[in-house]
Coordinates of C-alpha atoms in Angstrom, one line a residue:
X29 CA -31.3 -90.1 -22.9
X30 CA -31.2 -87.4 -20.7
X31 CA -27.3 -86.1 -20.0
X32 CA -25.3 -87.1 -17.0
X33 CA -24.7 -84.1 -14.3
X34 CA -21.9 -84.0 -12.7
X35 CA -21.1 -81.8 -9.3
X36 CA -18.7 -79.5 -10.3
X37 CA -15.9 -79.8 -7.4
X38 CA -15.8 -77.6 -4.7
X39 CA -12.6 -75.1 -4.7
X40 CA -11.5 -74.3 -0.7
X41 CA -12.0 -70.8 -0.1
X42 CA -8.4 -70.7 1.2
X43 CA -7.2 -71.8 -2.4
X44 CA -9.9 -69.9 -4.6
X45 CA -8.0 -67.2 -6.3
X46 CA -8.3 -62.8 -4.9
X47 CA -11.2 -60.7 -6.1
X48 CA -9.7 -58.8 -8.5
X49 CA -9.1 -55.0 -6.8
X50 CA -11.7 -52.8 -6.6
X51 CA -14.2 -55.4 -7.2
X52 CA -16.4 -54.3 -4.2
X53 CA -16.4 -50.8 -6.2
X54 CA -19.3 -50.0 -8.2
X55 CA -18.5 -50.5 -11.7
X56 CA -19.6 -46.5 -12.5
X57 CA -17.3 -45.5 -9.7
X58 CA -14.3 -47.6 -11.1
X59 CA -15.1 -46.3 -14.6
X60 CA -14.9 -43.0 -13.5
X61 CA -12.0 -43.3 -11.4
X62 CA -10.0 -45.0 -14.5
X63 CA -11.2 -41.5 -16.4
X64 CA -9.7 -39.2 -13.4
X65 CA -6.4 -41.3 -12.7
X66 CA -3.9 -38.8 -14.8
X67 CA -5.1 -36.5 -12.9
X68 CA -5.0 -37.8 -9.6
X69 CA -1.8 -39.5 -10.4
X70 CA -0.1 -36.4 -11.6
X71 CA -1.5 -33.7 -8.7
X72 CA -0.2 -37.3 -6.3
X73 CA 3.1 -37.0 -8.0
X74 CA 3.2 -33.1 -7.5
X75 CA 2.7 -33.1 -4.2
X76 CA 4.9 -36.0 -3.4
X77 CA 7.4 -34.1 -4.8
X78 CA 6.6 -31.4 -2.5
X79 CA 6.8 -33.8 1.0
X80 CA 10.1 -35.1 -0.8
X81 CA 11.7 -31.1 -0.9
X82 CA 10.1 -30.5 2.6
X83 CA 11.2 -33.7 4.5
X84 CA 15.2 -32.9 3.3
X85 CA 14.6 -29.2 4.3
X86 CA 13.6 -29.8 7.9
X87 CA 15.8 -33.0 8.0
X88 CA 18.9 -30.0 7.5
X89 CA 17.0 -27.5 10.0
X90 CA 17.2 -30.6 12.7
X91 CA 12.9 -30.4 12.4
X92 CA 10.5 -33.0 12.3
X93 CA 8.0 -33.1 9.5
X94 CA 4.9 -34.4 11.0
X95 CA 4.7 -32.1 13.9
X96 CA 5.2 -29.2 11.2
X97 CA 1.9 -30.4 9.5
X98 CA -0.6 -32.1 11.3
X99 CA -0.3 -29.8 14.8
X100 CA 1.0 -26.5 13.9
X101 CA -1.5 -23.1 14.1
X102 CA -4.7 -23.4 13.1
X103 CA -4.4 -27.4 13.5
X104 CA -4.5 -26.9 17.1
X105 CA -7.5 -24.6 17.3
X106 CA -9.2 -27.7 15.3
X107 CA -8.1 -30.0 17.3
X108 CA -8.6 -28.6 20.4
X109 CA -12.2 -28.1 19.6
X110 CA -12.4 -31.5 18.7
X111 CA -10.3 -32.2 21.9
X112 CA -12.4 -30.1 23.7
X113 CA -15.3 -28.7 22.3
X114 CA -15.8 -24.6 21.9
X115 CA -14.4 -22.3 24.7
X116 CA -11.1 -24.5 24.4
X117 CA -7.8 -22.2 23.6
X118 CA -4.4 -23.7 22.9
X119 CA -1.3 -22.5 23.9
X120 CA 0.1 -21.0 20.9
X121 CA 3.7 -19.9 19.4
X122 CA 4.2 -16.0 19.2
X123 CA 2.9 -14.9 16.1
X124 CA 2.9 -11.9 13.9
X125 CA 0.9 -9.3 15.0
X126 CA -2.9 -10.1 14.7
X127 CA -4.7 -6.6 15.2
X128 CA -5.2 -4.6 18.4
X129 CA -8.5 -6.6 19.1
X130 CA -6.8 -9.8 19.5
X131 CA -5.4 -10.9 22.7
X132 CA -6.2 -12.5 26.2
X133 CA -8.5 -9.8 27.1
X134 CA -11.3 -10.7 24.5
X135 CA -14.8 -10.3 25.7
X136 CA -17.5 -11.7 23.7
X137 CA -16.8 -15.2 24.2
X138 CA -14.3 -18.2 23.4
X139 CA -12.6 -16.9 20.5
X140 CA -12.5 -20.7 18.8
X141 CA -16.0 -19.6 17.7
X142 CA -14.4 -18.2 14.4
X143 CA -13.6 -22.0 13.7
X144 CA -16.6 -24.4 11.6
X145 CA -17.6 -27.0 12.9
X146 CA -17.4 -29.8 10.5
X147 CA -13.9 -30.9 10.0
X148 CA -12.9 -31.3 13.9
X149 CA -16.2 -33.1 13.8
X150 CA -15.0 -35.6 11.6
X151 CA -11.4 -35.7 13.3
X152 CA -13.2 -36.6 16.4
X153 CA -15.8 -39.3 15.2
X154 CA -12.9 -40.5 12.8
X155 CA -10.6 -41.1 15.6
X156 CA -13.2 -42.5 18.1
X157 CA -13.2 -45.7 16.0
X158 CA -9.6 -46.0 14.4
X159 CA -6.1 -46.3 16.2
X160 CA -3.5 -43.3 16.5
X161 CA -4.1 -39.4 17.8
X162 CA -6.5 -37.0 16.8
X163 CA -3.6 -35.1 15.4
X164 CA -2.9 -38.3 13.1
X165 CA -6.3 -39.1 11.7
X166 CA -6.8 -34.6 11.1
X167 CA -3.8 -35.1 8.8
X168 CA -4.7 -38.3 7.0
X169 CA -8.3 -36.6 6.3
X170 CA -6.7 -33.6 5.1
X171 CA -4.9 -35.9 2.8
X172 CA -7.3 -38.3 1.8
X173 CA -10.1 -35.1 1.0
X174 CA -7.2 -33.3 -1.2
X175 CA -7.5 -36.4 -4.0
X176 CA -10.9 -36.1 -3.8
X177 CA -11.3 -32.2 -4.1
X178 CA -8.5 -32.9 -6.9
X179 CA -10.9 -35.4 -8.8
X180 CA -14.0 -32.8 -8.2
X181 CA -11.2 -29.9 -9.6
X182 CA -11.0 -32.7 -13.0
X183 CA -14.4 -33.5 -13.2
X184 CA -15.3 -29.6 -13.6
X185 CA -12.7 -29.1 -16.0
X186 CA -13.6 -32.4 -17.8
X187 CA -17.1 -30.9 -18.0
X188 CA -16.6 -27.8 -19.1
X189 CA -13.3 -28.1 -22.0
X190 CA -12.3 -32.2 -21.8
X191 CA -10.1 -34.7 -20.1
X192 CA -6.3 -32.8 -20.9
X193 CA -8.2 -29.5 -19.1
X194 CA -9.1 -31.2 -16.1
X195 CA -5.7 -32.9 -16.0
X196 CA -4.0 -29.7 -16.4
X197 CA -6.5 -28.3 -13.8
X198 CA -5.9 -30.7 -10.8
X199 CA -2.2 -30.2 -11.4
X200 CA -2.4 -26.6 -11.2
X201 CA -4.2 -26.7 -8.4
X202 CA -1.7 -29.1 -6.6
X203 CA 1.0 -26.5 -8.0
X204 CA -0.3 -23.5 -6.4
X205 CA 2.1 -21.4 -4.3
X206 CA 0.7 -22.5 -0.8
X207 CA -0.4 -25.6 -1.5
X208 CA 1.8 -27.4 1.0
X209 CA -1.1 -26.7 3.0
X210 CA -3.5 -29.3 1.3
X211 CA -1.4 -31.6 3.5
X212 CA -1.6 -29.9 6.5
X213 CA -4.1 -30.3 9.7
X214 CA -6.2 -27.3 7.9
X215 CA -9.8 -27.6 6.6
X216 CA -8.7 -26.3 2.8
X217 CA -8.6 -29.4 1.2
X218 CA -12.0 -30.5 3.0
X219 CA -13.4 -27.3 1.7
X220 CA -12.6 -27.5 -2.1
X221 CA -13.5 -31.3 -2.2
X222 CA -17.0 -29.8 -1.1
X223 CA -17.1 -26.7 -3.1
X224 CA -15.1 -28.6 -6.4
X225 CA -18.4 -31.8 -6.1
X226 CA -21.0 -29.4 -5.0
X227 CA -20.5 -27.1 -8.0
X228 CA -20.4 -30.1 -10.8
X229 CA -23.4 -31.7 -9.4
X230 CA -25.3 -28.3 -10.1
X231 CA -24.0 -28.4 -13.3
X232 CA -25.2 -31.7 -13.9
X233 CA -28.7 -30.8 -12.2
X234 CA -28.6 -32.8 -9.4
X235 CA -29.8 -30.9 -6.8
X236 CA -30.3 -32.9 -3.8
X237 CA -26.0 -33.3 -3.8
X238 CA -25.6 -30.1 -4.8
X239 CA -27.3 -28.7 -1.7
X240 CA -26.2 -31.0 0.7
X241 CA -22.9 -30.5 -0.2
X242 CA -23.0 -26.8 0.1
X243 CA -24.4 -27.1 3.5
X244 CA -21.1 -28.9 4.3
X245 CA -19.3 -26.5 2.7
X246 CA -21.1 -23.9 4.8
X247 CA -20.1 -25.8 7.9
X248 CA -17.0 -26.2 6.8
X249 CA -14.9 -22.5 6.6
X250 CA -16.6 -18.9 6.5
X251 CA -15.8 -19.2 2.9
X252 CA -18.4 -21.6 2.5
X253 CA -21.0 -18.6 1.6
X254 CA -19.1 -18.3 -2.1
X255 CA -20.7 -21.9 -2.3
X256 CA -24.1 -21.2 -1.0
X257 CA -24.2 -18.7 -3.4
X258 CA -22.7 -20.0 -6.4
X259 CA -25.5 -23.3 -5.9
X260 CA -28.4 -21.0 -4.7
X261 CA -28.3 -18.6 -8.2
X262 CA -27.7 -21.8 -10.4
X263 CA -30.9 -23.5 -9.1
X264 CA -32.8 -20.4 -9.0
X265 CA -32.1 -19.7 -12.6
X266 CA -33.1 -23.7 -13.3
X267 CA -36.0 -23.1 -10.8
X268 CA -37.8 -20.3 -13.1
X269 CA -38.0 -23.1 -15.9
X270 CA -40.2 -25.2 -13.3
X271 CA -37.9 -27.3 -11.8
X272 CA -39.0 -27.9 -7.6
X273 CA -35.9 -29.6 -7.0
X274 CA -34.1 -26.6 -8.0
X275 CA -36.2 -24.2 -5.9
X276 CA -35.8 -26.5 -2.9
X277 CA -31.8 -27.0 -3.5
X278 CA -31.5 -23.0 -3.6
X279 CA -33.2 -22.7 0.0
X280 CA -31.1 -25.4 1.4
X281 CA -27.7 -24.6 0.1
X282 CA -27.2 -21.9 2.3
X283 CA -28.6 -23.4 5.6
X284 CA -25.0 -25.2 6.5
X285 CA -23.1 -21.3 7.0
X286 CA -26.0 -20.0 8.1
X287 CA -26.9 -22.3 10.5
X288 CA -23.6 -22.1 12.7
X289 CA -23.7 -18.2 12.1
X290 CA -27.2 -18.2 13.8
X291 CA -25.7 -21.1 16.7
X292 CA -22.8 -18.7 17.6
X293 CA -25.5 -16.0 18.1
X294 CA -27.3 -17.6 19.6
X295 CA -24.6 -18.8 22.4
X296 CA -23.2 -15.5 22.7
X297 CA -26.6 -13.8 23.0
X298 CA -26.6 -11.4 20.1
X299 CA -27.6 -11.6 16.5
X300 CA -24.5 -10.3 15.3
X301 CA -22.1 -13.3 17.9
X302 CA -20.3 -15.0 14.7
X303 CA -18.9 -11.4 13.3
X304 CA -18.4 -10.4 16.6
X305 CA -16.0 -13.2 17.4
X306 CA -14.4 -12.3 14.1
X307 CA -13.6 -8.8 15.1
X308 CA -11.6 -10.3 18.0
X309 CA -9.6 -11.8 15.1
X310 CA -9.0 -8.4 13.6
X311 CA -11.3 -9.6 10.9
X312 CA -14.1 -7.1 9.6
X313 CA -14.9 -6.6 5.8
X314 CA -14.2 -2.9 5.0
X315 CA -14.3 -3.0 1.2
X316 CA -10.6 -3.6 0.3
X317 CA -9.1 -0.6 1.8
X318 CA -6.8 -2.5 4.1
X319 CA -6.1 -5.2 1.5
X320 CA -5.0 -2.0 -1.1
X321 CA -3.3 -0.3 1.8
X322 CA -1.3 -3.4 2.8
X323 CA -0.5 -4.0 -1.3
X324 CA 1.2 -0.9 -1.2
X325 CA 3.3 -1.6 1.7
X326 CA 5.1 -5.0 0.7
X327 CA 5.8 -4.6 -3.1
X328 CA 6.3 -0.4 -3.1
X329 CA 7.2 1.1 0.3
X330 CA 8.9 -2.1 2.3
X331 CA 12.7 -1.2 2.7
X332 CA 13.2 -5.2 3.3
X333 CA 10.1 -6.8 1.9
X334 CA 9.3 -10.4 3.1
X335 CA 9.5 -13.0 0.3
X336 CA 6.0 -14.3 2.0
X337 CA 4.1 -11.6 2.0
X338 CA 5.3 -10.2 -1.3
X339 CA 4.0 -14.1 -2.7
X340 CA 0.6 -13.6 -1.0
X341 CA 0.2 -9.7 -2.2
X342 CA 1.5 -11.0 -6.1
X343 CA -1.3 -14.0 -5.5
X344 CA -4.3 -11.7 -5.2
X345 CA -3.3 -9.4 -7.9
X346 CA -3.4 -12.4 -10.1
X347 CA -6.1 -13.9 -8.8
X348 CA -8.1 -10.9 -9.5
X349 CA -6.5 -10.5 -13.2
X350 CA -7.8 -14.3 -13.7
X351 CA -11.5 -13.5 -12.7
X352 CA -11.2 -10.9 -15.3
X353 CA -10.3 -13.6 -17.6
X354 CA -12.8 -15.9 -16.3
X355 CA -15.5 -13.3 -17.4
X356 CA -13.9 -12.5 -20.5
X357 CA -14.3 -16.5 -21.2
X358 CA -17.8 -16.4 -20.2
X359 CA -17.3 -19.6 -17.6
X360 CA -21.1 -20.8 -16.4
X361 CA -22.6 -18.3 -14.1
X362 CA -22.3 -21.1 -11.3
X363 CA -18.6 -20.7 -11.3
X364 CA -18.2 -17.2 -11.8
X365 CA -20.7 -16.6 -8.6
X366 CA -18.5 -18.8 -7.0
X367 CA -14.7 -17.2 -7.7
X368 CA -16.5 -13.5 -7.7
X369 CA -18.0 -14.1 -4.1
X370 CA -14.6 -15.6 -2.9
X371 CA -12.8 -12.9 -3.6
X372 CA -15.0 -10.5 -2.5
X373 CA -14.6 -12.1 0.8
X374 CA -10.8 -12.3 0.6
X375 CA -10.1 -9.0 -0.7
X376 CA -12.6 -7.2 0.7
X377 CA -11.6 -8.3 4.2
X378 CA -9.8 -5.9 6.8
X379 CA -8.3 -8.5 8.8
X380 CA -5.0 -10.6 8.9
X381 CA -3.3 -10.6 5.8
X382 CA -0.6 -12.8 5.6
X383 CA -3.5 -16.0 5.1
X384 CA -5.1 -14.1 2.0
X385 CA -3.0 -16.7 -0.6
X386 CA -4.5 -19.8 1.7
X387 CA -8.2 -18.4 1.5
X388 CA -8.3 -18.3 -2.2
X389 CA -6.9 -21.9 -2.5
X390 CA -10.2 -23.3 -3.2
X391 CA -10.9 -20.7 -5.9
X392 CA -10.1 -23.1 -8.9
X393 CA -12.0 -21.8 -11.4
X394 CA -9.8 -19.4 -11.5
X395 CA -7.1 -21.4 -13.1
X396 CA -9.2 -22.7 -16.1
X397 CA -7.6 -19.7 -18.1
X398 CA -4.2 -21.2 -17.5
X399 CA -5.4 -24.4 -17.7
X400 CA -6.7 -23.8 -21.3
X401 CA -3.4 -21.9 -22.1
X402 CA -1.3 -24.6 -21.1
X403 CA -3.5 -27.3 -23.4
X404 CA -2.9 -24.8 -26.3
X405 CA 0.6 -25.0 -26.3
X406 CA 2.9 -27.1 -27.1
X407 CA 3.9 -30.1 -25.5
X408 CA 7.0 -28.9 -24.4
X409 CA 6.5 -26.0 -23.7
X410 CA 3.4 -27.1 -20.6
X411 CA 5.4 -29.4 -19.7
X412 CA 8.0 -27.1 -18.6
X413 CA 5.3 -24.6 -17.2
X414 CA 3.5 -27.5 -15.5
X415 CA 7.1 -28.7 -13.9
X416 CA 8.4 -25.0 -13.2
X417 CA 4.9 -24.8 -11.2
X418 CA 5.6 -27.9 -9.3
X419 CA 9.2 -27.3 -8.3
X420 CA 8.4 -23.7 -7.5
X421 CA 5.1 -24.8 -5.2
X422 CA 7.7 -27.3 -3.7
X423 CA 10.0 -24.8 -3.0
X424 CA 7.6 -22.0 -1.5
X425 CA 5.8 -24.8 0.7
X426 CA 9.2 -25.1 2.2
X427 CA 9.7 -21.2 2.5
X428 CA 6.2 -20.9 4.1
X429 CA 6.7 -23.9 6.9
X430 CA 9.9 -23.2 7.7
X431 CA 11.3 -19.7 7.3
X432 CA 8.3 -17.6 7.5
X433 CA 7.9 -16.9 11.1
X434 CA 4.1 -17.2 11.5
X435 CA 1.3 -19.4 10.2
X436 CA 0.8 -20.2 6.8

């Protein structure tokens, strides 16, 4: 006798229970997430701590919080190209002195050409299908791309030394002096997301990301050449084992920087436009002389030395004492092309130098040294470095926004 079916009964919908969260999320990516989460929630909880300190600070000064970081500086130049387009200029608070080639007078052409093109491009598409102002959805990008350069910062530290590394790495990285400006309307945080994913997937061969992702990087900040470079001698030294992928990854990579470089020449008519623009800015790369010069003056020769400038002169000395470390640790080439190029941007640079700390904040790698300190100790003792870091960052984010006259 065959068995008796009966229809099961149908549940309403409005009574069946919730998908359970993040079932719409691939299972890898949840897996992967659930690997990451100390580290995402303790660089979270580090900068959280930081909003926390900055919110009471300009509460006492009588200051609003959001204006201070989603439209302050180099937020409006961003926002007015996104506002805008290039030959926009926004009015702007008086500043320190920029250089005797910076001023109303400039020639060449609209001096918002020294900005990339990709984050106010994602401010303005963003914003053309979401509520709020373009100032808003800058900031929440700038948020929302710091836990994911975070994650990228873990998953090369995972990589390379284990889980407790990248942990240790994310935090770091979240505890950095200037970091206050991961939450800001600025295009670091975009940046390392790129650079942090682009360099892991060339470490784990997959070239198609790792190029694409350098050509964001490229249109992203001037900075983004340290990327191109890093991915292009990786898949060239994968390429001479056969690998076409590899070759075609290394010709790509550096399209993204030099595409807009070649765009602003062409605009302004000259091959040399993009560097042009730059000089307007004071910026031209002389070696290091001015960087050495400028050393000198805040930590030996200034009678009343400025707390900020004497942070960002200490930053690139031990930025460039890490890269020694890095090379004594023998870190992948990848990384070490990377962090070498960056700072031979940064320091090498005669221009501006009060943003120096700011344009080595996507140099991570060179915090694996610490990183890999900090894991050898013991418990107590990282924990204290790891929350000295943190209140200290919190503290100097404050200093930076607030009593430093002049843009971070």
């Amino acid at each position: 006798m065959p068995p008796v079916l009966t229809a099961r009964p149908t549940v309403p919908a409005s009574r069946r229970p919730p998908p359970p969260l993040g079932a719409g999320i691939p299972k890898r990516v949840r897996g992967t997430l659930r690997h990451a989460a100390p580290a995402l929630l303790g660089y979270l909880a580090v900068r959280l701590l930081a909003l926390a300190v900055l919110i009471r600070w300009t509460h006492l000064k009588g200051h609003g919080v959001w204006p201070l970081l989603a439209n302050g500086w180099d937020s409006r130049w961003y926002l007015g190209i996104a506002d805008g387009g290039y030959g926009y200029e926004p009015a702007l608070d008086p500043s320190p002195d920029f250089g005797p080639g910076f001023g109303p007078g400039a020639s060449v052409g609209p001096r918002n050409l020294a900005f990339f093109p990709l984050y106010p491009a994602l401010v303005k598409a963003v914003a053309a299908v979401t509520p709020g102002s373009r100032a808003s959805v800058g900031l929440i990008l700038a948020v929302l791309c710091s836990l994911i350069a975070a994650w990228g910062i873990f998953a090369v530290g995972d990589r390379l030394y284990g889980r407790r590394v990248g942990t240790v790495l994310a935090v770091l990285w979240g505890s950095l002096p200037v970091a206050a400006v991961q939450w800001m309307g600025y295009t670091e945080s975009l940046f390392t997301a790129l650079a942090a994913w682009a360099l892991y997937a060339a470490m784990d061969k997959r070239w198609a990301w790792a190029a694409g992702l350098a050509v964001g990087a490229g249109l992203t900040r001037p900075t983004g050449v340290a990327v191109a470079a890093a991915v292009t001698v990786a898949a060239l030294l994968a390429a001479r084992r056969g690998s076409r992928p590899a070759l075609a990854a290394a010709l790509v990579a550096p399209l993204g920087w030099l595409g807009y470089v070649g765009w602003v020449g062409l605009r302004l008519g000259r091959w040399d436009g993009y560097f042009a623009v730059q000089k307007e800015w004071s910026n031209e790369w002389d070696g290091g002389s001015v960087t050495l010069r400028k050393l000198r003056g805040h930590l030996v020769y200034a009678e009343e030395p400025k707390l900020f400038l004497v942070m960002v002169s200490l930053t690139l000395i031990v930025a460039a004492a890490l890269f020694a470390l890095c090379l004594a640790d023998r870190q992948p080439v990848l990384l070490l092309v990377f962090s070498g190029v960056l700072l031979l941007v940064v320091l090498g640079s005669g221009g501006v130098y009060f943003p120096r700390a700011r344009f080595l904040l996507p140099g991570f790698p060179l915090l694996l040294p610490l990183a890999l300190a900090i894991c050898r100790a013991r418990r107590h003792v990282a924990a204290l470095v790891l929350a000295g870091a943190a209140l200290s960052s919190a503290w100097l984010g404050g200093h930076m926004l607030l009593i430093w006259n002049g843009p971070p």
